[in-house]
C-alpha cells in the first residue's frame, strides 16, 4: 500500500524529521484559505500515488492566496499517469539551495536494509541512477545494530553536505530508518531533502510504501488507504480476501495456494504463453469467493483463455466448480476455459464442470498446453 505525500510526511514528522507544516485541500477555495493563513508563498502539490508530479505540472509555486487558488483549480481534476487528482497539499514554500535524495528500502540480494543517498536529488533522480550510477551511494544496515551514527555521518560526507548540517542529517537519516522499520515499510523516501536558504535541512517531498502483510500491526496507517486511487480489480480482490496481482499476459489463472500459482505461471510460460494475473484464492475458498475471482479475471480485456488449477485439500473441488458455474451464469463469455481439479471431491467437481462443457486436463502440463493453445487460437 502506498501512502500519499502528505501522509508520508506526517509519519516522518513522528520520527523527528523536519517537514513543512502544510494542509490538504479538496477545492480551490480551501487552497485559498490555507495559503492565506500560511502568510507567505506556498507550493500547491497534487496528491496522487505516482512519482513525477513536478514534471507533469502537478507542483506549482504560488506567491499569493489568489495564485494558490488558481493553481489548485488547475491541478485538481488533472490526470497524472492515468490517475485523477482529488486533493492538493498546500505547503509553505521552502527556499531551496540544494536538493538531495535519501531513501531506505530492502536490498534483496544482500538480504539487508539499504540506505540510498545522492547529492543529485530532485526530479531527475531516475536519470542520475541510469546514467551516472556512481553518484548514488548505498549503505547497508545491520538488522541487529540499526543505522549507526558513523554510517549516517559517512553518508553526509560522501554526498558533500556542509558540515553545519551533519548533526541534523544524522537525526533525519536515523529517523527515516526508524520510520521505515517501525511502519513495516518496503520504501521510505525523501526526494528532495533540501538545504534551505537558512542552512537547515527540510523534507520537502515524502513517499512511503507499506507491506500489506504488516498492516494489521498498524491500524492507523491501514486507515489511510485511499481506495479512490486503486484499480477496481485489486480493490475487489482485497475485499474478497483474494491475493491478486494484475499482469500483462493473455491467460487468466485461478489457483489455490501462492506456490501453486507461481508454478502454474511458470508452466504457462514454459509452453509459450503469458499469464494475465497472479491469483491465489486461498485455502477452503467457498463458491462465492471463486465467483468473485472469476469475475475479476474476466474483467481483464486481455484475457483470451482461463486456466483453473485447483489442488483440493481443505479446498473442495466441487465447491470450486460450483463457484465457476455461478459466475458463468451471470457473465456471458466465449472465452475458452481449461480446468485441472485434483484432490478432495475431484469426481464431483469434474462432473459439474463437464456439464458446463469445460475442457479438463489430468495434469498441470496438459492443462497449461491446452490453455496456451486455446489462447493462441483466439488471438
Ligand atoms: P515529485 O515531482 O512528484 O517528486 O514532487 P516534489 O515534491 O519532489 O516536487 C518537485 C520539485 O518541485 C522539487 O524537486 C523542487 O525542485 C520543487 N519544489 C517542491 N517544493 C518546493 C518548495 O517548497 N520550494 C521550491 N522552491 N521548490 C519546490
Ligand atoms: Mn519528489
Tab-separated table of C-alpha atoms and ligand atoms in Angstrom:
chain	number	residue	atom	x	y	z
A	1	UNK	CA	0.000	0.000	0.000
A	2	UNK	CA	1.301	3.418	-0.974
A	3	UNK	CA	0.885	6.481	1.212
A	4	UNK	CA	0.271	9.930	-0.208
A	5	UNK	CA	2.967	12.559	0.156
A	6	UNK	CA	1.113	14.352	2.980
A	7	UNK	CA	0.555	11.052	4.831
A	8	UNK	CA	4.212	10.055	4.456
A	9	UNK	CA	5.346	13.418	5.770
A	10	UNK	CA	3.002	13.123	8.788
A	11	UNK	CA	4.594	9.785	9.511
A	12	UNK	CA	8.107	11.198	9.028
A	13	UNK	CA	7.323	14.062	11.421
A	14	UNK	CA	6.510	11.486	14.103
A	15	UNK	CA	10.082	10.266	13.768
A	16	UNK	CA	11.576	13.719	14.223
A	17	UNK	CA	12.099	14.558	10.554
A	18	UNK	CA	11.527	18.265	9.807
A	19	UNK	CA	8.709	18.728	7.250
A	20	UNK	CA	6.790	21.801	6.033
A	21	UNK	CA	3.636	22.492	8.073
A	22	UNK	CA	1.154	22.158	5.237
A	23	UNK	CA	-2.533	21.265	4.897
A	24	UNK	CA	-4.636	19.363	2.386
A	25	UNK	CA	-7.336	20.997	0.235
A	26	UNK	CA	-10.023	19.422	-1.938
A	27	UNK	CA	-11.261	22.686	-3.502
A	28	UNK	CA	-9.589	25.884	-4.805
A	29	UNK	CA	-11.384	27.859	-2.040
A	30	UNK	CA	-9.844	25.688	0.662
A	31	UNK	CA	-6.473	26.162	-1.012
A	32	UNK	CA	-7.006	29.932	-0.868
A	33	UNK	CA	-7.809	29.790	2.866
A	34	UNK	CA	-4.817	27.640	3.723
A	35	UNK	CA	-2.485	29.835	1.686
A	36	UNK	CA	-3.892	32.941	3.373
A	37	UNK	CA	-3.318	31.511	6.863
A	38	UNK	CA	0.176	30.417	5.934
A	39	UNK	CA	1.036	34.049	5.271
A	40	UNK	CA	3.644	33.730	2.528
A	41	UNK	CA	4.381	31.878	-0.700
A	42	UNK	CA	3.145	28.272	-0.867
A	43	UNK	CA	3.576	25.249	-3.117
A	44	UNK	CA	0.420	23.608	-4.452
A	45	UNK	CA	1.067	19.885	-4.854
A	46	UNK	CA	-1.082	17.202	-6.494
A	47	UNK	CA	-1.691	14.248	-4.144
A	48	UNK	CA	-1.661	11.206	-6.422
A	49	UNK	CA	0.051	7.884	-5.825
A	50	UNK	CA	2.645	8.218	-8.595
A	51	UNK	CA	6.004	9.905	-8.886
A	52	UNK	CA	6.996	12.613	-11.339
A	53	UNK	CA	4.240	15.030	-10.393
A	54	UNK	CA	6.583	18.010	-10.749
A	55	UNK	CA	7.402	17.167	-14.360
A	56	UNK	CA	3.722	16.580	-15.128
A	57	UNK	CA	2.789	20.075	-13.927
A	58	UNK	CA	1.352	18.878	-10.614
A	59	UNK	CA	3.624	21.021	-8.386
A	60	UNK	CA	3.318	24.826	-8.605
A	61	UNK	CA	4.781	27.691	-6.610
A	62	UNK	CA	2.196	30.329	-5.665
A	63	UNK	CA	3.165	33.748	-4.305
A	64	UNK	CA	-0.315	34.825	-3.189
A	65	UNK	CA	-3.516	33.127	-1.928
A	66	UNK	CA	-5.134	34.110	-5.253
A	67	UNK	CA	-2.421	32.289	-7.164
A	68	UNK	CA	-2.766	29.284	-4.869
A	69	UNK	CA	-6.497	29.202	-5.636
A	70	UNK	CA	-5.860	29.436	-9.376
A	71	UNK	CA	-3.216	26.661	-9.393
A	72	UNK	CA	-5.358	24.436	-7.152
A	73	UNK	CA	-8.157	24.889	-9.707
A	74	UNK	CA	-5.814	23.755	-12.481
A	75	UNK	CA	-4.285	20.833	-10.611
A	76	UNK	CA	-7.483	19.405	-9.057
A	77	UNK	CA	-9.053	17.117	-11.641
A	78	UNK	CA	-5.821	16.861	-13.618
A	79	UNK	CA	-4.797	13.395	-14.865
A	80	UNK	CA	-1.277	12.327	-13.905
A	81	UNK	CA	-0.180	8.976	-15.335
A	82	UNK	CA	-3.822	7.905	-15.539
A	83	UNK	CA	-4.789	8.986	-12.009
A	84	UNK	CA	-7.156	11.861	-11.262
A	85	UNK	CA	-6.006	14.442	-8.727
A	86	UNK	CA	-8.626	14.783	-5.984
A	87	UNK	CA	-6.597	16.567	-3.332
A	88	UNK	CA	-3.777	19.068	-3.210
A	89	UNK	CA	-1.281	19.711	-0.449
A	90	UNK	CA	-0.605	23.369	0.326
A	91	UNK	CA	2.856	23.649	1.891
A	92	UNK	CA	4.647	26.839	2.882
A	93	UNK	CA	7.277	27.232	0.137
A	94	UNK	CA	10.833	26.462	1.086
A	95	UNK	CA	13.793	28.445	-0.192
A	96	UNK	CA	15.930	25.735	-1.738
A	97	UNK	CA	19.713	25.906	-2.005
A	98	UNK	CA	20.342	22.265	-2.722
A	99	UNK	CA	18.279	19.088	-3.303
A	100	UNK	CA	19.483	15.707	-2.101
A	101	UNK	CA	17.955	12.235	-2.296
A	102	UNK	CA	17.591	9.987	0.754
A	103	UNK	CA	15.774	6.655	0.801
A	104	UNK	CA	15.538	3.373	2.701
A	105	UNK	CA	14.489	0.106	1.100
A	106	UNK	CA	15.234	-3.614	1.045
A	107	UNK	CA	18.209	-4.955	-0.887
A	108	UNK	CA	17.010	-8.483	-1.560
A	109	UNK	CA	20.328	-9.667	-2.982
A	110	UNK	CA	22.168	-8.501	0.140
A	111	UNK	CA	19.290	-9.593	2.423
A	112	UNK	CA	19.644	-6.278	4.200
A	113	UNK	CA	18.005	-2.936	4.530
A	114	UNK	CA	19.893	-0.369	2.476
A	115	UNK	CA	20.062	3.402	2.804
A	116	UNK	CA	20.455	5.150	-0.535
A	117	UNK	CA	21.625	8.745	-0.890
A	118	UNK	CA	22.682	11.141	-3.612
A	119	UNK	CA	23.823	14.735	-3.856
A	120	UNK	CA	21.950	14.896	-7.175
A	121	UNK	CA	18.420	14.691	-5.715
A	122	UNK	CA	15.245	16.119	-7.210
A	123	UNK	CA	13.062	15.318	-10.167
A	124	UNK	CA	15.847	13.759	-12.286
A	125	UNK	CA	16.955	11.083	-9.814
A	126	UNK	CA	15.967	8.177	-12.101
A	127	UNK	CA	18.126	9.603	-14.860
A	128	UNK	CA	21.023	10.117	-12.437
A	129	UNK	CA	20.735	6.467	-11.383
A	130	UNK	CA	20.682	5.308	-15.011
A	131	UNK	CA	23.444	7.473	-16.475
A	132	UNK	CA	25.760	8.231	-13.528
A	133	UNK	CA	25.252	5.412	-11.034
A	134	UNK	CA	28.458	6.425	-9.216
A	135	UNK	CA	26.520	9.418	-7.858
A	136	UNK	CA	24.260	7.075	-5.901
A	137	UNK	CA	25.571	5.917	-2.531
A	138	UNK	CA	24.414	2.722	-0.827
A	139	UNK	CA	24.986	1.774	2.788
A	140	UNK	CA	23.683	-1.490	4.229
A	141	UNK	CA	22.209	-1.558	7.715
A	142	UNK	CA	22.862	-4.360	10.174
A	143	UNK	CA	19.435	-5.552	11.378
A	144	UNK	CA	20.679	-6.024	14.947
A	145	UNK	CA	22.575	-2.749	15.275
A	146	UNK	CA	20.320	-0.473	13.222
A	147	UNK	CA	21.680	2.568	11.394
A	148	UNK	CA	24.754	3.774	13.302
A	149	UNK	CA	25.693	7.439	13.717
A	150	UNK	CA	29.023	6.906	11.950
A	151	UNK	CA	27.229	5.427	8.921
A	152	UNK	CA	24.951	8.460	8.665
A	153	UNK	CA	27.977	10.762	9.095
A	154	UNK	CA	29.801	8.897	6.314
A	155	UNK	CA	26.833	9.382	4.007
A	156	UNK	CA	26.680	13.107	4.830
A	157	UNK	CA	30.370	13.386	3.912
A	158	UNK	CA	30.054	11.343	0.726
A	159	UNK	CA	27.205	13.471	-0.627
A	160	UNK	CA	29.093	16.638	0.255
A	161	UNK	CA	26.666	18.130	2.762
A	162	UNK	CA	28.006	21.218	4.566
A	163	UNK	CA	29.420	20.239	7.972
A	164	UNK	CA	26.955	22.517	9.830
A	165	UNK	CA	24.117	20.254	8.628
A	166	UNK	CA	25.659	16.924	9.615
A	167	UNK	CA	24.144	16.740	13.096
A	168	UNK	CA	20.689	17.399	11.618
A	169	UNK	CA	21.326	14.936	8.803
A	170	UNK	CA	22.246	12.147	11.223
A	171	UNK	CA	18.959	12.634	13.085
A	172	UNK	CA	16.994	12.648	9.817
A	173	UNK	CA	18.736	9.537	8.456
A	174	UNK	CA	18.122	7.653	11.720
A	175	UNK	CA	14.532	8.917	11.823
A	176	UNK	CA	13.910	7.724	8.271
A	177	UNK	CA	15.372	4.296	9.015
A	178	UNK	CA	13.230	4.043	12.147
A	179	UNK	CA	10.103	5.195	10.278
A	180	UNK	CA	10.759	2.509	7.668
A	181	UNK	CA	11.353	-0.189	10.261
A	182	UNK	CA	8.504	0.620	12.616
A	183	UNK	CA	5.928	1.058	9.835
A	184	UNK	CA	6.801	-2.281	8.182
A	185	UNK	CA	7.553	-0.299	5.035
A	186	UNK	CA	9.238	-1.540	1.872
A	187	UNK	CA	10.219	2.018	0.933
A	188	UNK	CA	10.653	5.299	2.811
A	189	UNK	CA	11.958	8.098	0.644
A	190	UNK	CA	12.656	11.829	0.833
A	191	UNK	CA	13.256	13.386	-2.572
A	192	UNK	CA	14.236	16.091	-2.290
A	193	UNK	CA	15.635	16.562	1.180
A	194	UNK	CA	16.642	20.195	0.837
A	195	UNK	CA	19.218	22.504	2.318
A	196	UNK	CA	17.183	25.685	2.821
A	197	UNK	CA	18.294	29.289	2.480
A	198	UNK	CA	18.875	29.310	6.265
A	199	UNK	CA	21.164	26.304	6.033
A	200	UNK	CA	18.641	23.906	7.607
A	201	UNK	CA	17.503	20.556	6.260
A	202	UNK	CA	13.849	20.033	5.344
A	203	UNK	CA	11.970	17.056	3.834
A	204	UNK	CA	10.074	18.737	1.000
A	205	UNK	CA	8.681	15.534	-0.528
A	206	UNK	CA	7.886	12.180	1.072
A	207	UNK	CA	6.929	8.745	-0.104
A	208	UNK	CA	6.197	5.513	1.744
A	209	UNK	CA	5.222	2.073	0.526
A	210	UNK	CA	3.931	-0.245	3.262
A	211	UNK	CA	3.968	-4.015	3.271
A	212	UNK	CA	0.296	-5.092	3.167
A	213	UNK	CA	1.177	-8.148	5.236
A	214	UNK	CA	2.291	-5.912	8.100
A	215	UNK	CA	-0.697	-3.570	8.006
A	216	UNK	CA	-2.629	-5.398	10.721
A	217	UNK	CA	0.007	-4.112	13.133
A	218	UNK	CA	-0.642	-0.511	12.065
A	219	UNK	CA	-4.366	0.221	12.253
A	220	UNK	CA	-3.776	3.969	11.956
A	221	UNK	CA	-1.740	3.585	8.768
A	222	UNK	CA	-4.162	0.982	7.373
A	223	UNK	CA	-6.959	3.566	7.744
A	224	UNK	CA	-5.058	5.880	5.408
A	225	UNK	CA	-5.644	3.676	2.373
A	226	UNK	CA	-7.071	5.763	-0.459
A	227	UNK	CA	-9.378	3.440	-2.367
A	228	UNK	CA	-10.021	6.150	-4.971
A	229	UNK	CA	-6.510	5.515	-6.159
A	230	UNK	CA	-6.642	1.735	-6.552
A	231	UNK	CA	-7.530	-0.281	-9.615
A	232	UNK	CA	-11.086	-1.649	-9.231
A	233	UNK	CA	-9.939	-5.263	-9.656
A	234	UNK	CA	-7.321	-5.022	-6.947
A	235	UNK	CA	-9.848	-3.387	-4.639
A	236	UNK	CA	-12.483	-6.088	-5.250
A	237	UNK	CA	-9.879	-8.805	-4.808
A	238	UNK	CA	-8.750	-7.422	-1.478
A	239	UNK	CA	-12.349	-7.067	-0.270
A	240	UNK	CA	-12.928	-10.742	-1.066
A	241	UNK	CA	-9.705	-11.811	0.641
A	242	UNK	CA	-8.014	-12.893	-2.595
A	243	UNK	CA	-4.328	-12.332	-3.389
A	244	UNK	CA	-4.402	-10.816	-6.839
A	245	UNK	CA	-1.781	-9.132	-8.997
A	246	UNK	CA	-2.662	-7.871	-12.446
A	247	UNK	CA	-0.163	-8.772	-15.215
A	248	UNK	CA	0.084	-8.153	-18.966
A	249	UNK	CA	-0.431	-11.619	-20.479
A	250	UNK	CA	-3.422	-13.352	-22.072
A	251	UNK	CA	-4.064	-16.371	-19.850
A	252	UNK	CA	-6.111	-15.731	-16.728
A	253	UNK	CA	-5.181	-18.034	-13.843
A	254	UNK	CA	-7.218	-19.163	-10.870
A	255	UNK	CA	-5.234	-21.230	-8.428
A	256	UNK	CA	-5.349	-22.139	-4.746
A	257	UNK	CA	-2.082	-21.506	-2.941
A	258	UNK	CA	0.655	-18.995	-3.748
A	259	UNK	CA	3.256	-21.656	-4.548
A	260	UNK	CA	0.918	-23.498	-6.892
A	261	UNK	CA	0.021	-20.173	-8.520
A	262	UNK	CA	3.706	-19.490	-9.189
A	263	UNK	CA	4.205	-22.986	-10.594
A	264	UNK	CA	1.156	-22.523	-12.809
A	265	UNK	CA	2.533	-19.256	-14.184
A	266	UNK	CA	5.900	-20.926	-14.845
A	267	UNK	CA	4.173	-23.749	-16.667
A	268	UNK	CA	2.196	-21.332	-18.852
A	269	UNK	CA	5.421	-19.578	-19.804
A	270	UNK	CA	7.167	-22.892	-20.445
A	271	UNK	CA	4.564	-23.713	-23.084
A	272	UNK	CA	4.846	-20.314	-24.729
A	273	UNK	CA	2.035	-18.361	-23.070
A	274	UNK	CA	1.939	-15.324	-20.777
A	275	UNK	CA	-0.094	-15.217	-17.550
A	276	UNK	CA	-2.610	-12.344	-17.273
A	277	UNK	CA	-2.512	-12.351	-13.497
A	278	UNK	CA	-1.387	-13.983	-10.308
A	279	UNK	CA	-4.374	-15.135	-8.297
A	280	UNK	CA	-4.456	-17.184	-5.133
A	281	UNK	CA	-7.999	-17.906	-3.957
A	282	UNK	CA	-6.632	-19.277	-0.687
A	283	UNK	CA	-7.410	-22.461	1.179
A	284	UNK	CA	-11.010	-23.541	1.739
A	285	UNK	CA	-12.437	-20.990	-0.712
A	286	UNK	CA	-16.239	-21.007	-0.897
A	287	UNK	CA	-18.063	-20.867	-4.190
A	288	UNK	CA	-18.946	-17.167	-3.816
A	289	UNK	CA	-15.264	-16.278	-3.472
A	290	UNK	CA	-14.475	-18.333	-6.571
A	291	UNK	CA	-17.187	-16.465	-8.461
A	292	UNK	CA	-15.698	-13.083	-7.452
A	293	UNK	CA	-12.286	-14.272	-8.599
A	294	UNK	CA	-13.596	-15.367	-11.980
A	295	UNK	CA	-15.424	-12.058	-12.489
A	296	UNK	CA	-12.176	-10.216	-11.782
A	297	UNK	CA	-10.254	-12.379	-14.260
A	298	UNK	CA	-12.876	-11.935	-16.961
A	299	UNK	CA	-12.996	-8.160	-16.493
A	300	UNK	CA	-9.451	-8.049	-17.914
A	301	UNK	CA	-9.855	-7.362	-21.636
A	302	UNK	CA	-6.530	-9.047	-22.477
A	303	UNK	CA	-7.663	-12.447	-21.232
A	304	UNK	CA	-8.075	-14.946	-24.097
A	305	UNK	CA	-8.200	-18.149	-22.061
A	306	UNK	CA	-8.626	-19.115	-18.423
A	307	UNK	CA	-6.774	-21.836	-16.591
A	308	UNK	CA	-8.099	-23.264	-13.313
A	309	UNK	CA	-5.579	-25.222	-11.342
A	310	UNK	CA	-7.061	-26.461	-8.088
A	311	UNK	CA	-5.427	-28.840	-5.692
A	312	UNK	CA	-8.169	-29.944	-3.340
A	313	UNK	CA	-7.174	-30.361	0.283
A	314	UNK	CA	-9.210	-28.185	2.591
A	315	UNK	CA	-10.479	-26.593	-0.605
A	316	UNK	CA	-13.123	-28.847	-2.126
A	317	UNK	CA	-13.134	-29.309	-5.887
A	318	UNK	CA	-16.963	-29.436	-6.083
A	319	UNK	CA	-17.210	-26.133	-4.191
A	320	UNK	CA	-14.801	-24.512	-6.646
A	321	UNK	CA	-16.670	-25.974	-9.630
A	322	UNK	CA	-19.957	-24.573	-8.298
A	323	UNK	CA	-18.356	-21.135	-7.916
A	324	UNK	CA	-17.177	-21.259	-11.511
A	325	UNK	CA	-20.681	-22.122	-12.690
A	326	UNK	CA	-22.261	-19.391	-10.546
A	327	UNK	CA	-20.008	-16.786	-12.132
A	328	UNK	CA	-20.603	-18.135	-15.639
A	329	UNK	CA	-24.368	-17.892	-15.201
A	330	UNK	CA	-24.040	-14.129	-14.885
A	331	UNK	CA	-21.275	-13.383	-17.339
A	332	UNK	CA	-21.725	-14.401	-20.943
A	333	UNK	CA	-18.309	-15.098	-22.393
A	334	UNK	CA	-16.979	-17.217	-25.198
A	335	UNK	CA	-13.526	-17.428	-23.660
A	336	UNK	CA	-12.128	-20.966	-23.599
A	337	UNK	CA	-11.531	-22.405	-20.142
A	338	UNK	CA	-9.385	-25.296	-19.052
A	339	UNK	CA	-9.674	-26.897	-15.638
A	340	UNK	CA	-7.437	-29.192	-13.723
A	341	UNK	CA	-9.028	-30.290	-10.465
A	342	UNK	CA	-7.286	-32.824	-8.263
A	343	UNK	CA	-7.888	-33.902	-4.672
A	344	UNK	CA	-10.876	-33.662	-2.335
A	345	UNK	CA	-14.172	-34.314	-4.181
A	346	UNK	CA	-12.465	-34.273	-7.569
A	347	UNK	CA	-15.064	-36.550	-9.205
A	348	UNK	CA	-17.957	-34.333	-8.152
A	349	UNK	CA	-16.055	-31.240	-9.277
A	350	UNK	CA	-15.232	-32.678	-12.683
A	351	UNK	CA	-18.800	-33.870	-13.206
A	352	UNK	CA	-20.104	-30.353	-12.527
A	353	UNK	CA	-17.642	-28.840	-14.973
A	354	UNK	CA	-18.304	-31.465	-17.634
A	355	UNK	CA	-21.903	-30.247	-17.647
A	356	UNK	CA	-20.596	-26.782	-18.440
A	357	UNK	CA	-18.649	-28.285	-21.381
A	358	UNK	CA	-15.357	-27.094	-19.982
A	359	UNK	CA	-12.088	-28.597	-21.185
A	360	UNK	CA	-10.478	-30.652	-18.452
A	361	UNK	CA	-6.926	-31.885	-18.015
A	362	UNK	CA	-5.358	-34.566	-15.870
A	363	UNK	CA	-2.018	-32.886	-15.254
A	364	UNK	CA	-0.787	-29.315	-14.909
A	365	UNK	CA	1.401	-29.678	-18.006
A	366	UNK	CA	-1.562	-30.809	-20.068
A	367	UNK	CA	-3.732	-28.007	-18.677
A	368	UNK	CA	-1.116	-25.363	-19.455
A	369	UNK	CA	-0.620	-26.644	-23.003
A	370	UNK	CA	-4.360	-26.660	-23.651
A	371	UNK	CA	-4.785	-23.145	-22.239
A	372	UNK	CA	-1.891	-21.775	-24.323
A	373	UNK	CA	-3.231	-23.448	-27.479
A	374	UNK	CA	-6.724	-22.079	-26.800
A	375	UNK	CA	-5.430	-18.547	-26.181
A	376	UNK	CA	-3.326	-18.584	-29.332
A	377	UNK	CA	-6.149	-19.864	-31.500
A	378	UNK	CA	-8.280	-16.975	-30.221
A	379	UNK	CA	-5.618	-14.338	-30.888
B	1	LIG	P1	7.642	14.996	-7.499
B	1	LIG	O1	7.954	15.608	-8.815
B	1	LIG	O2	6.379	14.181	-7.569
B	1	LIG	O3	8.768	14.203	-6.934
B	1	LIG	O4	7.315	16.207	-6.475
B	1	LIG	P2	8.272	17.013	-5.464
B	1	LIG	O5	7.523	17.275	-4.231
B	1	LIG	O6	9.574	16.334	-5.292
B	1	LIG	O7	8.478	18.407	-6.203
B	1	LIG	C1	9.162	18.502	-7.422
B	1	LIG	C2	10.122	19.651	-7.402
B	1	LIG	O8	9.441	20.866	-7.121
B	1	LIG	C3	11.186	19.552	-6.323
B	1	LIG	O9	12.270	18.761	-6.730
B	1	LIG	C4	11.564	21.003	-6.136
B	1	LIG	O10	12.520	21.387	-7.103
B	1	LIG	C5	10.271	21.742	-6.425
B	1	LIG	N1	9.676	22.125	-5.140
B	1	LIG	C6	8.892	21.361	-4.335
B	1	LIG	N2	8.577	22.024	-3.197
B	1	LIG	C7	9.192	23.226	-3.274
B	1	LIG	C8	9.278	24.367	-2.402
B	1	LIG	O11	8.743	24.403	-1.303
B	1	LIG	N3	10.006	25.430	-2.845
B	1	LIG	C9	10.623	25.440	-4.053
B	1	LIG	N4	11.318	26.497	-4.416
B	1	LIG	N5	10.587	24.383	-4.884
B	1	LIG	C10	9.878	23.292	-4.514
B	2	LIG	MN1	9.919	14.209	-5.330
